[in-house]
mmCIF file of C-alpha atoms in Angstrom:
data_model
loop_
_atom_site.group_PDB
_atom_site.id
_atom_site.type_symbol
_atom_site.label_atom_id
_atom_site.label_comp_id
_atom_site.label_asym_id
_atom_site.label_seq_id
_atom_site.Cartn_x
_atom_site.Cartn_y
_atom_site.Cartn_z
ATOM 1 C CA MET O 116 -29.433 9.048 16.383
ATOM 2 C CA ASP O 117 -26.363 10.486 14.628
ATOM 3 C CA GLU O 118 -25.366 7.978 11.931
ATOM 4 C CA ARG O 119 -22.506 9.984 10.471
ATOM 5 C CA LEU O 120 -19.151 8.226 10.177
ATOM 6 C CA ARG O 121 -16.750 9.135 12.981
ATOM 7 C CA VAL O 122 -13.323 10.579 12.142
ATOM 8 C CA LEU O 123 -10.219 11.184 14.274
ATOM 9 C CA VAL O 124 -7.959 13.934 12.866
ATOM 10 C CA VAL O 125 -4.263 13.684 13.806
ATOM 11 C CA ASP O 126 -1.766 16.438 12.923
ATOM 12 C CA ASP O 127 0.826 18.390 14.888
ATOM 13 C CA SER O 128 -0.046 21.522 12.886
ATOM 14 C CA ALA O 129 -3.013 23.466 14.246
ATOM 15 C CA LEU O 130 -3.485 24.913 10.754
ATOM 16 C CA PHE O 131 -3.881 21.504 9.142
ATOM 17 C CA ARG O 132 -5.969 20.081 12.003
ATOM 18 C CA HIS O 133 -8.404 22.943 11.505
ATOM 19 C CA ALA O 134 -8.366 22.703 7.685
ATOM 20 C CA ILE O 135 -8.926 18.937 7.626
ATOM 21 C CA SER O 136 -11.617 19.100 10.322
ATOM 22 C CA ARG O 137 -13.444 21.874 8.469
ATOM 23 C CA ILE O 138 -13.466 19.903 5.213
ATOM 24 C CA ILE O 139 -14.698 16.737 6.922
ATOM 25 C CA GLU O 140 -17.434 18.572 8.827
ATOM 26 C CA SER O 141 -18.631 20.175 5.570
ATOM 27 C CA THR O 142 -19.847 16.783 4.342
ATOM 28 C CA PRO O 143 -23.148 15.282 5.514
ATOM 29 C CA ARG O 144 -21.679 11.791 5.851
ATOM 30 C CA PHE O 145 -18.766 12.421 8.266
ATOM 31 C CA LYS O 146 -18.129 14.122 11.578
ATOM 32 C CA VAL O 147 -14.949 14.759 13.565
ATOM 33 C CA VAL O 148 -15.215 13.124 16.994
ATOM 34 C CA ALA O 149 -11.715 14.035 18.214
ATOM 35 C CA THR O 150 -8.370 15.515 17.214
ATOM 36 C CA ALA O 151 -4.832 14.650 18.312
ATOM 37 C CA VAL O 152 -1.560 16.562 18.088
ATOM 38 C CA ASN O 153 0.931 13.685 18.180
ATOM 39 C CA GLY O 154 1.296 9.948 17.781
ATOM 40 C CA GLN O 155 0.881 9.046 21.445
ATOM 41 C CA GLU O 156 -2.369 10.997 21.670
ATOM 42 C CA ALA O 157 -3.556 9.410 18.405
ATOM 43 C CA VAL O 158 -3.058 5.887 19.755
ATOM 44 C CA ALA O 159 -4.921 6.734 22.968
ATOM 45 C CA LYS O 160 -7.832 8.431 21.199
ATOM 46 C CA ALA O 161 -8.133 5.646 18.631
ATOM 47 C CA ALA O 162 -8.677 3.235 21.527
ATOM 48 C CA GLU O 163 -11.072 5.612 23.314
ATOM 49 C CA PHE O 164 -13.266 6.739 20.406
ATOM 50 C CA ARG O 165 -12.991 3.748 18.031
ATOM 51 C CA PRO O 166 -13.402 5.968 14.947
ATOM 52 C CA ASP O 167 -14.483 4.682 11.538
ATOM 53 C CA LEU O 168 -11.569 6.549 9.945
ATOM 54 C CA ILE O 169 -8.374 8.302 11.035
ATOM 55 C CA THR O 170 -6.517 10.967 9.068
ATOM 56 C CA LEU O 171 -2.928 10.578 10.248
ATOM 57 C CA ASP O 172 -0.056 13.001 9.682
ATOM 58 C CA VAL O 173 3.141 11.286 8.544
ATOM 59 C CA GLN O 174 5.711 13.566 10.168
ATOM 60 C CA MET O 175 5.197 14.495 13.820
ATOM 61 C CA PRO O 176 7.629 15.000 16.717
ATOM 62 C CA GLY O 177 8.020 12.141 19.166
ATOM 63 C CA MET O 178 5.952 9.172 17.957
ATOM 64 C CA ASP O 179 5.605 9.783 14.216
ATOM 65 C CA GLY O 180 2.808 8.669 11.935
ATOM 66 C CA LEU O 181 4.422 5.346 11.058
ATOM 67 C CA ALA O 182 4.898 4.327 14.694
ATOM 68 C CA ALA O 183 1.384 5.501 15.555
ATOM 69 C CA LEU O 184 -0.078 3.556 12.610
ATOM 70 C CA THR O 185 1.677 0.383 13.742
ATOM 71 C CA ALA O 186 0.272 0.709 17.267
ATOM 72 C CA ILE O 187 -3.224 1.632 16.060
ATOM 73 C CA MET O 188 -3.440 -1.274 13.606
ATOM 74 C CA GLU O 189 -2.269 -3.698 16.282
ATOM 75 C CA HIS O 190 -4.584 -2.563 19.089
ATOM 76 C CA SER O 191 -7.468 -0.552 17.553
ATOM 77 C CA PRO O 192 -7.534 -1.385 13.822
ATOM 78 C CA THR O 193 -9.531 0.942 11.599
ATOM 79 C CA ARG O 194 -9.314 2.667 8.210
ATOM 80 C CA VAL O 195 -6.396 5.112 8.047
ATOM 81 C CA LEU O 196 -5.781 7.875 5.500
ATOM 82 C CA MET O 197 -2.234 9.259 5.699
ATOM 83 C CA VAL O 198 -1.513 12.985 5.298
ATOM 84 C CA SER O 199 1.929 13.376 3.716
ATOM 85 C CA SER O 200 4.311 16.191 2.878
ATOM 86 C CA LEU O 201 5.757 16.426 -0.633
ATOM 87 C CA THR O 202 9.289 15.523 0.414
ATOM 88 C CA THR O 203 11.500 12.526 -0.267
ATOM 89 C CA ARG O 204 11.304 11.415 3.356
ATOM 90 C CA GLY O 205 7.570 12.038 3.479
ATOM 91 C CA ALA O 206 7.076 9.915 0.363
ATOM 92 C CA ARG O 207 9.241 7.086 1.694
ATOM 93 C CA VAL O 208 7.399 6.907 5.020
ATOM 94 C CA THR O 209 4.012 7.167 3.272
ATOM 95 C CA ILE O 210 4.833 4.134 1.125
ATOM 96 C CA GLN O 211 5.860 2.223 4.251
ATOM 97 C CA ALA O 212 2.540 3.173 5.825
ATOM 98 C CA LEU O 213 0.573 1.907 2.821
ATOM 99 C CA CYS O 214 2.359 -1.428 3.072
ATOM 100 C CA LEU O 215 1.542 -1.632 6.794
ATOM 101 C CA GLY O 216 -2.198 -1.139 6.419
ATOM 102 C CA ALA O 217 -2.992 2.509 5.647
ATOM 103 C CA LEU O 218 -5.490 2.616 2.795
ATOM 104 C CA ASP O 219 -4.483 5.775 0.945
ATOM 105 C CA PHE O 220 -3.002 9.248 1.408
ATOM 106 C CA VAL O 221 -3.479 12.929 0.653
ATOM 107 C CA THR O 222 -0.659 15.413 0.218
ATOM 108 C CA LYS O 223 0.038 18.676 1.983
ATOM 109 C CA SER O 224 1.018 21.596 -0.194
ATOM 110 C CA GLY O 225 1.406 25.321 0.005
ATOM 111 C CA ASN O 226 -2.304 25.586 -0.810
ATOM 112 C CA GLN O 227 -4.123 24.328 2.273
ATOM 113 C CA GLY O 228 -7.487 25.250 0.774
ATOM 114 C CA SER O 229 -8.952 24.027 -2.497
ATOM 115 C CA GLN O 230 -6.236 21.516 -3.387
ATOM 116 C CA LEU O 231 -6.401 19.745 -0.034
ATOM 117 C CA GLU O 232 -10.188 19.851 -0.087
ATOM 118 C CA THR O 233 -10.367 18.279 -3.551
ATOM 119 C CA GLN O 234 -8.024 15.462 -2.548
ATOM 120 C CA LEU O 235 -9.647 14.782 0.796
ATOM 121 C CA LEU O 236 -13.243 14.707 -0.445
ATOM 122 C CA ALA O 237 -12.259 12.291 -3.228
ATOM 123 C CA LYS O 238 -10.484 9.954 -0.822
ATOM 124 C CA LEU O 239 -13.014 9.905 2.050
ATOM 125 C CA ASP O 240 -15.679 7.943 0.202
ATOM 126 C CA ALA O 241 -13.084 5.738 -1.491
ATOM 127 C CA VAL O 242 -11.485 4.510 1.725
ATOM 128 C CA MET O 243 -14.887 3.874 3.310
ATOM 129 C CA GLN O 244 -15.552 1.320 0.573
ATOM 130 C CA ALA O 245 -12.684 -0.714 1.990
ATOM 131 C CA GLY O 246 -12.943 -3.129 4.850
ATOM 132 C CA VAL O 247 -10.883 -2.590 7.978
ATOM 133 C CA PRO O 248 -7.444 -4.002 7.136
ATOM 134 C CA GLY O 249 -5.747 -6.492 9.404
ATOM 135 C CA TYR O 250 -2.543 -5.849 11.294
ATOM 136 C CA ARG O 251 0.589 -6.285 9.179
ATOM 137 C CA ARG O 252 3.769 -6.641 11.166
ATOM 138 C CA ALA O 253 6.832 -5.095 9.511
ATOM 139 C CA VAL O 254 9.220 -7.929 8.616
ATOM 140 C CA PRO O 255 12.836 -6.956 7.838
ATOM 141 C CA ARG O 256 13.906 -8.420 4.511
ATOM 142 C CA ASP O 257 17.278 -8.943 2.929
ATOM 143 C CA ARG O 258 17.528 -7.623 -0.606
ATOM 144 C CA PRO O 259 17.271 -10.732 -2.808
ATOM 145 C CA GLN O 260 20.141 -12.103 -4.879
ATOM 146 C CA ARG O 261 19.552 -11.546 -8.582
ATOM 147 C CA ALA O 262 20.854 -12.852 -11.866
ATOM 148 C CA PRO O 263 21.915 -10.412 -14.607
ATOM 149 C CA THR O 264 19.158 -8.800 -16.668
ATOM 150 C CA GLY O 265 18.185 -10.916 -19.663
ATOM 151 C CA PRO O 266 17.632 -10.172 -23.360
ATOM 152 C CA PRO O 267 14.596 -8.316 -24.727
ATOM 153 C CA ALA O 268 11.426 -9.869 -23.333
ATOM 154 C CA SER O 269 9.411 -12.194 -25.540
ATOM 155 C CA GLY O 270 6.350 -11.709 -23.346
ATOM 156 C CA LEU O 271 4.886 -9.071 -21.057
ATOM 157 C CA ILE O 272 2.977 -9.013 -17.766
ATOM 158 C CA VAL O 273 0.998 -5.847 -16.901
ATOM 159 C CA ILE O 274 -0.180 -5.468 -13.295
ATOM 160 C CA GLY O 275 -2.740 -2.813 -12.372
ATOM 161 C CA ALA O 276 -3.710 -1.638 -8.875
ATOM 162 C CA SER O 277 -5.253 1.278 -7.008
ATOM 163 C CA THR O 278 -6.463 1.529 -3.387
ATOM 164 C CA GLY O 279 -4.665 -1.119 -1.343
ATOM 165 C CA GLY O 280 -2.199 -1.651 -4.168
ATOM 166 C CA PRO O 281 1.182 -1.123 -2.475
ATOM 167 C CA ALA O 282 0.640 -3.950 0.014
ATOM 168 C CA ALA O 283 -0.829 -6.183 -2.712
ATOM 169 C CA LEU O 284 2.095 -5.459 -5.041
ATOM 170 C CA ASP O 285 4.530 -6.275 -2.235
ATOM 171 C CA GLU O 286 2.901 -9.706 -2.001
ATOM 172 C CA VAL O 287 2.582 -10.413 -5.736
ATOM 173 C CA LEU O 288 6.019 -9.222 -6.849
ATOM 174 C CA GLY O 289 7.647 -11.025 -3.935
ATOM 175 C CA ARG O 290 6.349 -14.323 -5.339
ATOM 176 C CA LEU O 291 7.496 -13.897 -8.946
ATOM 177 C CA ASP O 292 10.025 -16.422 -10.209
ATOM 178 C CA PRO O 293 13.571 -14.992 -10.553
ATOM 179 C CA GLY O 294 13.887 -16.680 -13.947
ATOM 180 C CA LEU O 295 10.772 -15.126 -15.443
ATOM 181 C CA PRO O 296 11.313 -14.760 -19.245
ATOM 182 C CA ALA O 297 8.957 -11.762 -19.435
ATOM 183 C CA ALA O 298 9.120 -8.101 -18.565
ATOM 184 C CA VAL O 299 6.681 -6.706 -15.992
ATOM 185 C CA LEU O 300 4.954 -3.318 -16.074
ATOM 186 C CA VAL O 301 3.209 -2.137 -12.902
ATOM 187 C CA ILE O 302 0.515 0.548 -13.023
ATOM 188 C CA GLN O 303 -0.331 1.855 -9.546
ATOM 189 C CA HIS O 304 -2.679 4.834 -9.305
ATOM 190 C CA MET O 305 -0.475 7.355 -7.511
ATOM 191 C CA PRO O 306 0.390 11.053 -7.892
ATOM 192 C CA PRO O 307 3.842 12.379 -8.825
ATOM 193 C CA GLY O 308 6.528 12.334 -6.160
ATOM 194 C CA PHE O 309 5.693 8.962 -4.596
ATOM 195 C CA THR O 310 6.307 6.270 -7.208
ATOM 196 C CA ALA O 311 10.113 6.421 -6.906
ATOM 197 C CA SER O 312 9.795 5.553 -3.214
ATOM 198 C CA LEU O 313 7.317 2.775 -4.029
ATOM 199 C CA ALA O 314 9.698 1.330 -6.627
ATOM 200 C CA ASP O 315 12.517 1.345 -4.080
ATOM 201 C CA ARG O 316 10.300 -0.381 -1.512
ATOM 202 C CA LEU O 317 9.230 -3.086 -3.985
ATOM 203 C CA ASP O 318 12.810 -3.544 -5.185
ATOM 204 C CA GLY O 319 13.681 -4.629 -1.657
ATOM 205 C CA SER O 320 11.197 -7.518 -1.664
ATOM 206 C CA CYS O 321 10.993 -8.653 -5.293
ATOM 207 C CA PRO O 322 13.409 -11.273 -6.707
ATOM 208 C CA LEU O 323 13.462 -9.191 -9.901
ATOM 209 C CA PRO O 324 14.889 -5.651 -10.071
ATOM 210 C CA VAL O 325 12.209 -2.958 -9.778
ATOM 211 C CA ARG O 326 12.646 0.652 -10.863
ATOM 212 C CA GLU O 327 10.509 3.636 -11.737
ATOM 213 C CA ALA O 328 10.034 3.990 -15.493
ATOM 214 C CA GLY O 329 11.985 6.741 -17.202
ATOM 215 C CA PRO O 330 11.181 8.659 -20.409
ATOM 216 C CA SER O 331 12.184 5.593 -22.503
ATOM 217 C CA ASN O 332 12.799 2.048 -21.304
ATOM 218 C CA GLN O 333 13.960 -1.330 -22.591
ATOM 219 C CA LEU O 334 11.610 -4.198 -21.737
ATOM 220 C CA ARG O 335 13.969 -7.029 -20.819
ATOM 221 C CA MET O 336 13.385 -10.459 -19.355
ATOM 222 C CA GLY O 337 13.255 -10.452 -15.591
ATOM 223 C CA THR O 338 12.794 -6.705 -15.049
ATOM 224 C CA VAL O 339 9.941 -4.744 -13.434
ATOM 225 C CA LEU O 340 9.064 -1.161 -14.365
ATOM 226 C CA LEU O 341 6.695 0.922 -12.222
ATOM 227 C CA ALA O 342 4.764 3.654 -14.033
ATOM 228 C CA ALA O 343 5.701 7.136 -12.835
ATOM 229 C CA GLY O 344 2.943 9.044 -11.068
ATOM 230 C CA GLY O 345 1.159 11.693 -13.105
ATOM 231 C CA ALA O 346 1.921 10.223 -16.550
ATOM 232 C CA HIS O 347 0.964 7.225 -18.687
ATOM 233 C CA LEU O 348 3.290 4.311 -19.428
ATOM 234 C CA VAL O 349 2.873 2.974 -22.971
ATOM 235 C CA VAL O 350 4.512 0.236 -25.019
ATOM 236 C CA THR O 351 5.893 1.846 -28.169
ATOM 237 C CA ARG O 352 7.159 -1.330 -29.838
ATOM 238 C CA ARG O 353 8.035 -4.848 -28.736
ATOM 239 C CA GLY O 354 10.804 -4.477 -26.182
ATOM 240 C CA GLU O 355 10.367 -0.752 -25.583
ATOM 241 C CA SER O 356 8.142 1.513 -23.484
ATOM 242 C CA ALA O 357 7.877 5.232 -22.816
ATOM 243 C CA VAL O 358 6.357 7.635 -20.297
ATOM 244 C CA VAL O 359 3.976 10.020 -22.035
ATOM 245 C CA ASP O 360 1.658 12.872 -21.157
ATOM 246 C CA GLY O 361 -1.977 12.675 -22.077
ATOM 247 C CA PRO O 362 -5.426 13.160 -20.630
ATOM 248 C CA SER O 363 -6.380 11.126 -17.586
ATOM 249 C CA ARG O 364 -8.513 8.021 -18.100
ATOM 250 C CA HIS O 365 -11.126 7.161 -15.459
ATOM 251 C CA GLY O 366 -9.846 10.245 -13.654
ATOM 252 C CA VAL O 367 -6.375 8.729 -13.151
ATOM 253 C CA ARG O 368 -2.925 8.976 -14.667
ATOM 254 C CA PRO O 369 -1.244 6.516 -15.038
ATOM 255 C CA SER O 370 -4.110 4.362 -16.285
ATOM 256 C CA VAL O 371 -4.067 0.576 -16.645
ATOM 257 C CA ASP O 372 -6.268 0.752 -19.743
ATOM 258 C CA VAL O 373 -3.877 3.122 -21.530
ATOM 259 C CA THR O 374 -0.955 0.766 -20.927
ATOM 260 C CA LEU O 375 -2.892 -2.361 -21.934
ATOM 261 C CA GLU O 376 -4.230 -0.820 -25.124
ATOM 262 C CA SER O 377 -0.688 -0.008 -26.237
ATOM 263 C CA ALA O 378 0.774 -3.336 -25.057
ATOM 264 C CA VAL O 379 -1.742 -5.544 -26.829
ATOM 265 C CA ARG O 380 -0.744 -4.091 -30.208
ATOM 266 C CA HIS O 381 2.823 -5.338 -29.776
ATOM 267 C CA TYR O 382 2.493 -8.465 -27.615
ATOM 268 C CA GLY O 383 -0.958 -9.856 -28.459
ATOM 269 C CA ALA O 384 -1.299 -13.388 -27.083
ATOM 270 C CA ARG O 385 2.025 -13.042 -25.265
ATOM 271 C CA LEU O 386 0.474 -10.613 -22.793
ATOM 272 C CA ILE O 387 -0.717 -11.423 -19.278
ATOM 273 C CA THR O 388 -2.820 -8.959 -17.301
ATOM 274 C CA VAL O 389 -3.175 -8.943 -13.518
ATOM 275 C CA ILE O 390 -5.877 -6.727 -11.985
ATOM 276 C CA LEU O 391 -5.516 -6.126 -8.256
ATOM 277 C CA THR O 392 -7.453 -4.282 -5.564
ATOM 278 C CA GLY O 393 -8.768 -0.814 -6.338
ATOM 279 C CA MET O 394 -11.788 1.400 -6.793
ATOM 280 C CA GLY O 395 -13.450 1.810 -10.196
ATOM 281 C CA CYS O 396 -13.104 -0.088 -13.453
ATOM 282 C CA ASP O 397 -9.676 0.855 -14.834
ATOM 283 C CA GLY O 398 -8.277 -2.199 -16.599
ATOM 284 C CA THR O 399 -11.570 -3.660 -17.814
ATOM 285 C CA ALA O 400 -11.505 -2.209 -21.339
ATOM 286 C CA GLY O 401 -7.858 -3.150 -21.768
ATOM 287 C CA SER O 402 -8.455 -6.661 -20.404
ATOM 288 C CA ARG O 403 -11.153 -7.161 -23.006
ATOM 289 C CA GLN O 404 -8.662 -6.331 -25.753
ATOM 290 C CA VAL O 405 -6.120 -8.687 -24.189
ATOM 291 C CA ARG O 406 -8.599 -11.573 -24.217
ATOM 292 C CA GLU O 407 -9.630 -10.810 -27.798
ATOM 293 C CA ALA O 408 -5.945 -11.000 -28.816
ATOM 294 C CA GLY O 409 -5.490 -14.379 -27.089
ATOM 295 C CA GLY O 410 -3.793 -13.099 -23.945
ATOM 296 C CA ARG O 411 -4.792 -14.034 -20.398
ATOM 297 C CA VAL O 412 -6.189 -12.181 -17.390
ATOM 298 C CA ILE O 413 -5.849 -12.849 -13.661
ATOM 299 C CA ALA O 414 -8.082 -10.999 -11.178
ATOM 300 C CA GLN O 415 -7.715 -10.769 -7.407
ATOM 301 C CA ASP O 416 -10.577 -12.329 -5.455
ATOM 302 C CA GLU O 417 -13.016 -10.376 -3.301
ATOM 303 C CA ALA O 418 -11.910 -11.869 0.015
ATOM 304 C CA THR O 419 -8.341 -10.528 -0.242
ATOM 305 C CA SER O 420 -9.080 -7.238 -2.036
ATOM 306 C CA THR O 421 -8.979 -4.052 0.020
ATOM 307 C CA VAL O 422 -11.508 -2.532 -2.408
ATOM 308 C CA TYR O 423 -13.234 -4.994 -4.735
ATOM 309 C CA GLY O 424 -13.787 -2.587 -7.605
ATOM 310 C CA MET O 425 -11.277 -3.038 -10.430
ATOM 311 C CA PRO O 426 -11.021 -6.845 -10.105
ATOM 312 C CA ALA O 427 -14.796 -7.101 -9.683
ATOM 313 C CA ALA O 428 -15.389 -5.201 -12.925
ATOM 314 C CA VAL O 429 -13.069 -7.550 -14.829
ATOM 315 C CA THR O 430 -14.564 -10.667 -13.250
ATOM 316 C CA ARG O 431 -18.190 -9.638 -13.759
ATOM 317 C CA ALA O 432 -17.445 -8.867 -17.410
ATOM 318 C CA GLY O 433 -16.342 -12.498 -17.819
ATOM 319 C CA LEU O 434 -12.785 -11.501 -18.722
ATOM 320 C CA ALA O 435 -10.798 -13.281 -15.984
ATOM 321 C CA ASN O 436 -9.165 -16.594 -16.824
ATOM 322 C CA LEU O 437 -8.333 -16.984 -13.133
ATOM 323 C CA VAL O 438 -9.717 -15.368 -9.964
ATOM 324 C CA LEU O 439 -7.244 -15.940 -7.140
ATOM 325 C CA PRO O 440 -6.379 -14.833 -3.608
ATOM 326 C CA ILE O 441 -3.444 -12.449 -3.433
ATOM 327 C CA SER O 442 -1.082 -15.134 -2.105
ATOM 328 C CA GLN O 443 -1.452 -17.206 -5.301
ATOM 329 C CA ILE O 444 -1.251 -14.539 -7.976
ATOM 330 C CA GLY O 445 2.531 -14.134 -8.225
ATOM 331 C CA ARG O 446 3.122 -17.858 -8.734
ATOM 332 C CA ALA O 447 0.254 -18.119 -11.226
ATOM 333 C CA ALA O 448 1.603 -15.213 -13.289
ATOM 334 C CA SER O 449 5.071 -16.819 -13.227
ATOM 335 C CA ARG O 450 3.676 -20.123 -14.505
ATOM 336 C CA MET O 451 1.891 -18.374 -17.360
ATOM 337 C CA GLY O 452 4.941 -16.242 -18.108
ATOM 338 C CA GLY O 453 7.123 -19.345 -18.163
ATOM 339 C CA GLU O 454 5.401 -20.338 -21.399
ATOM 340 C CA PHE O 455 6.950 -17.375 -23.198
ATOM 341 C CA GLY O 456 10.197 -19.272 -23.756
ATOM 342 C CA GLY O 457 13.758 -18.079 -23.460
ATOM 343 C CA GLU O 458 16.194 -20.002 -21.312
ATOM 344 C CA TYR O 459 13.620 -20.201 -18.519
ATOM 345 C CA GLN O 460 13.643 -22.887 -15.875
ATOM 346 C CA THR O 461 11.069 -22.927 -13.096
ATOM 347 C CA GLY O 462 12.747 -22.505 -9.766
ATOM 348 C CA GLY O 463 14.924 -19.536 -10.534
ATOM 349 C CA ALA O 464 17.432 -20.166 -13.344
ATOM 350 C CA ALA O 465 17.747 -16.806 -15.016
ATOM 351 C CA ALA O 466 17.229 -15.956 -18.632
ATOM 352 C CA ARG O 467 20.601 -15.193 -20.186
ATOM 353 C CA SER O 468 21.727 -13.444 -23.310
ATOM 354 C CA ARG O 469 22.899 -15.869 -25.967
#
């Protein structure tokens, strides 16, 4: 009996269908059971073959990858790995897909050989560690009303995530209190070219302004900075952060541990760490330093994690003050952050400059 995991490859380019199929078939664990050239065919073959995993092109004529993903997750839910072009539109649609249930993505480039192969082989095993996500209906949202940005933050919240992170961040940031007297740094494992689109997506659902971190940044009350892909985000002094180059940690850049190790030196006990879904153990070493300095750590629970790796490592090390389902984390972080002072009032009164 053939026990290999079954994959459906969807791409309108014959070149990429062949390249992706060849890479998948080169592994002993996976086999390609079908291919599709457009979204309509992908939806039909997902229902017919019930694959363990689908690689799904973002941009296709007719029914595109986003529309196909929505239909697949509603009628034949399975693990989906998006295949995205390195364009602004490709990045924007990829981020939407991740928030609708796709687990991760690989990027197309001019080099369809080794670069694609390296990405794809790394992601195949990672996404198979995840459970099959449920259907997430896209809900139109009005951009929230916001108070003016406050003074320099007296406390800091650092949120780390990897596989499954965009959807989890959408949930957590959407539940933060608008009057939070802390700054928020978000570290999502993601390559260059995609974090600006993720920041824009999160800005549309969070009651606090969200933007991608620049070379240097002020850490002010009630603001959220997302680490840029391909670089580390470090706290350089209380109230300031910077994007820096440096070697990857745990094979990723940005790394949660790098940010936490810099933040704890300047915020100490006034630092809250939130570790969300993701593969590996990034965030554990930094969380240990946070606890030793008197700060607090929240970890996502297993039941709501797409991949219970990063939060599991923190929890099993005994570092989590709280282990919570994703729906409770934003409010819990706001309650903890409310202790940092400023003109904070629970319920949304904003911190104001004196």
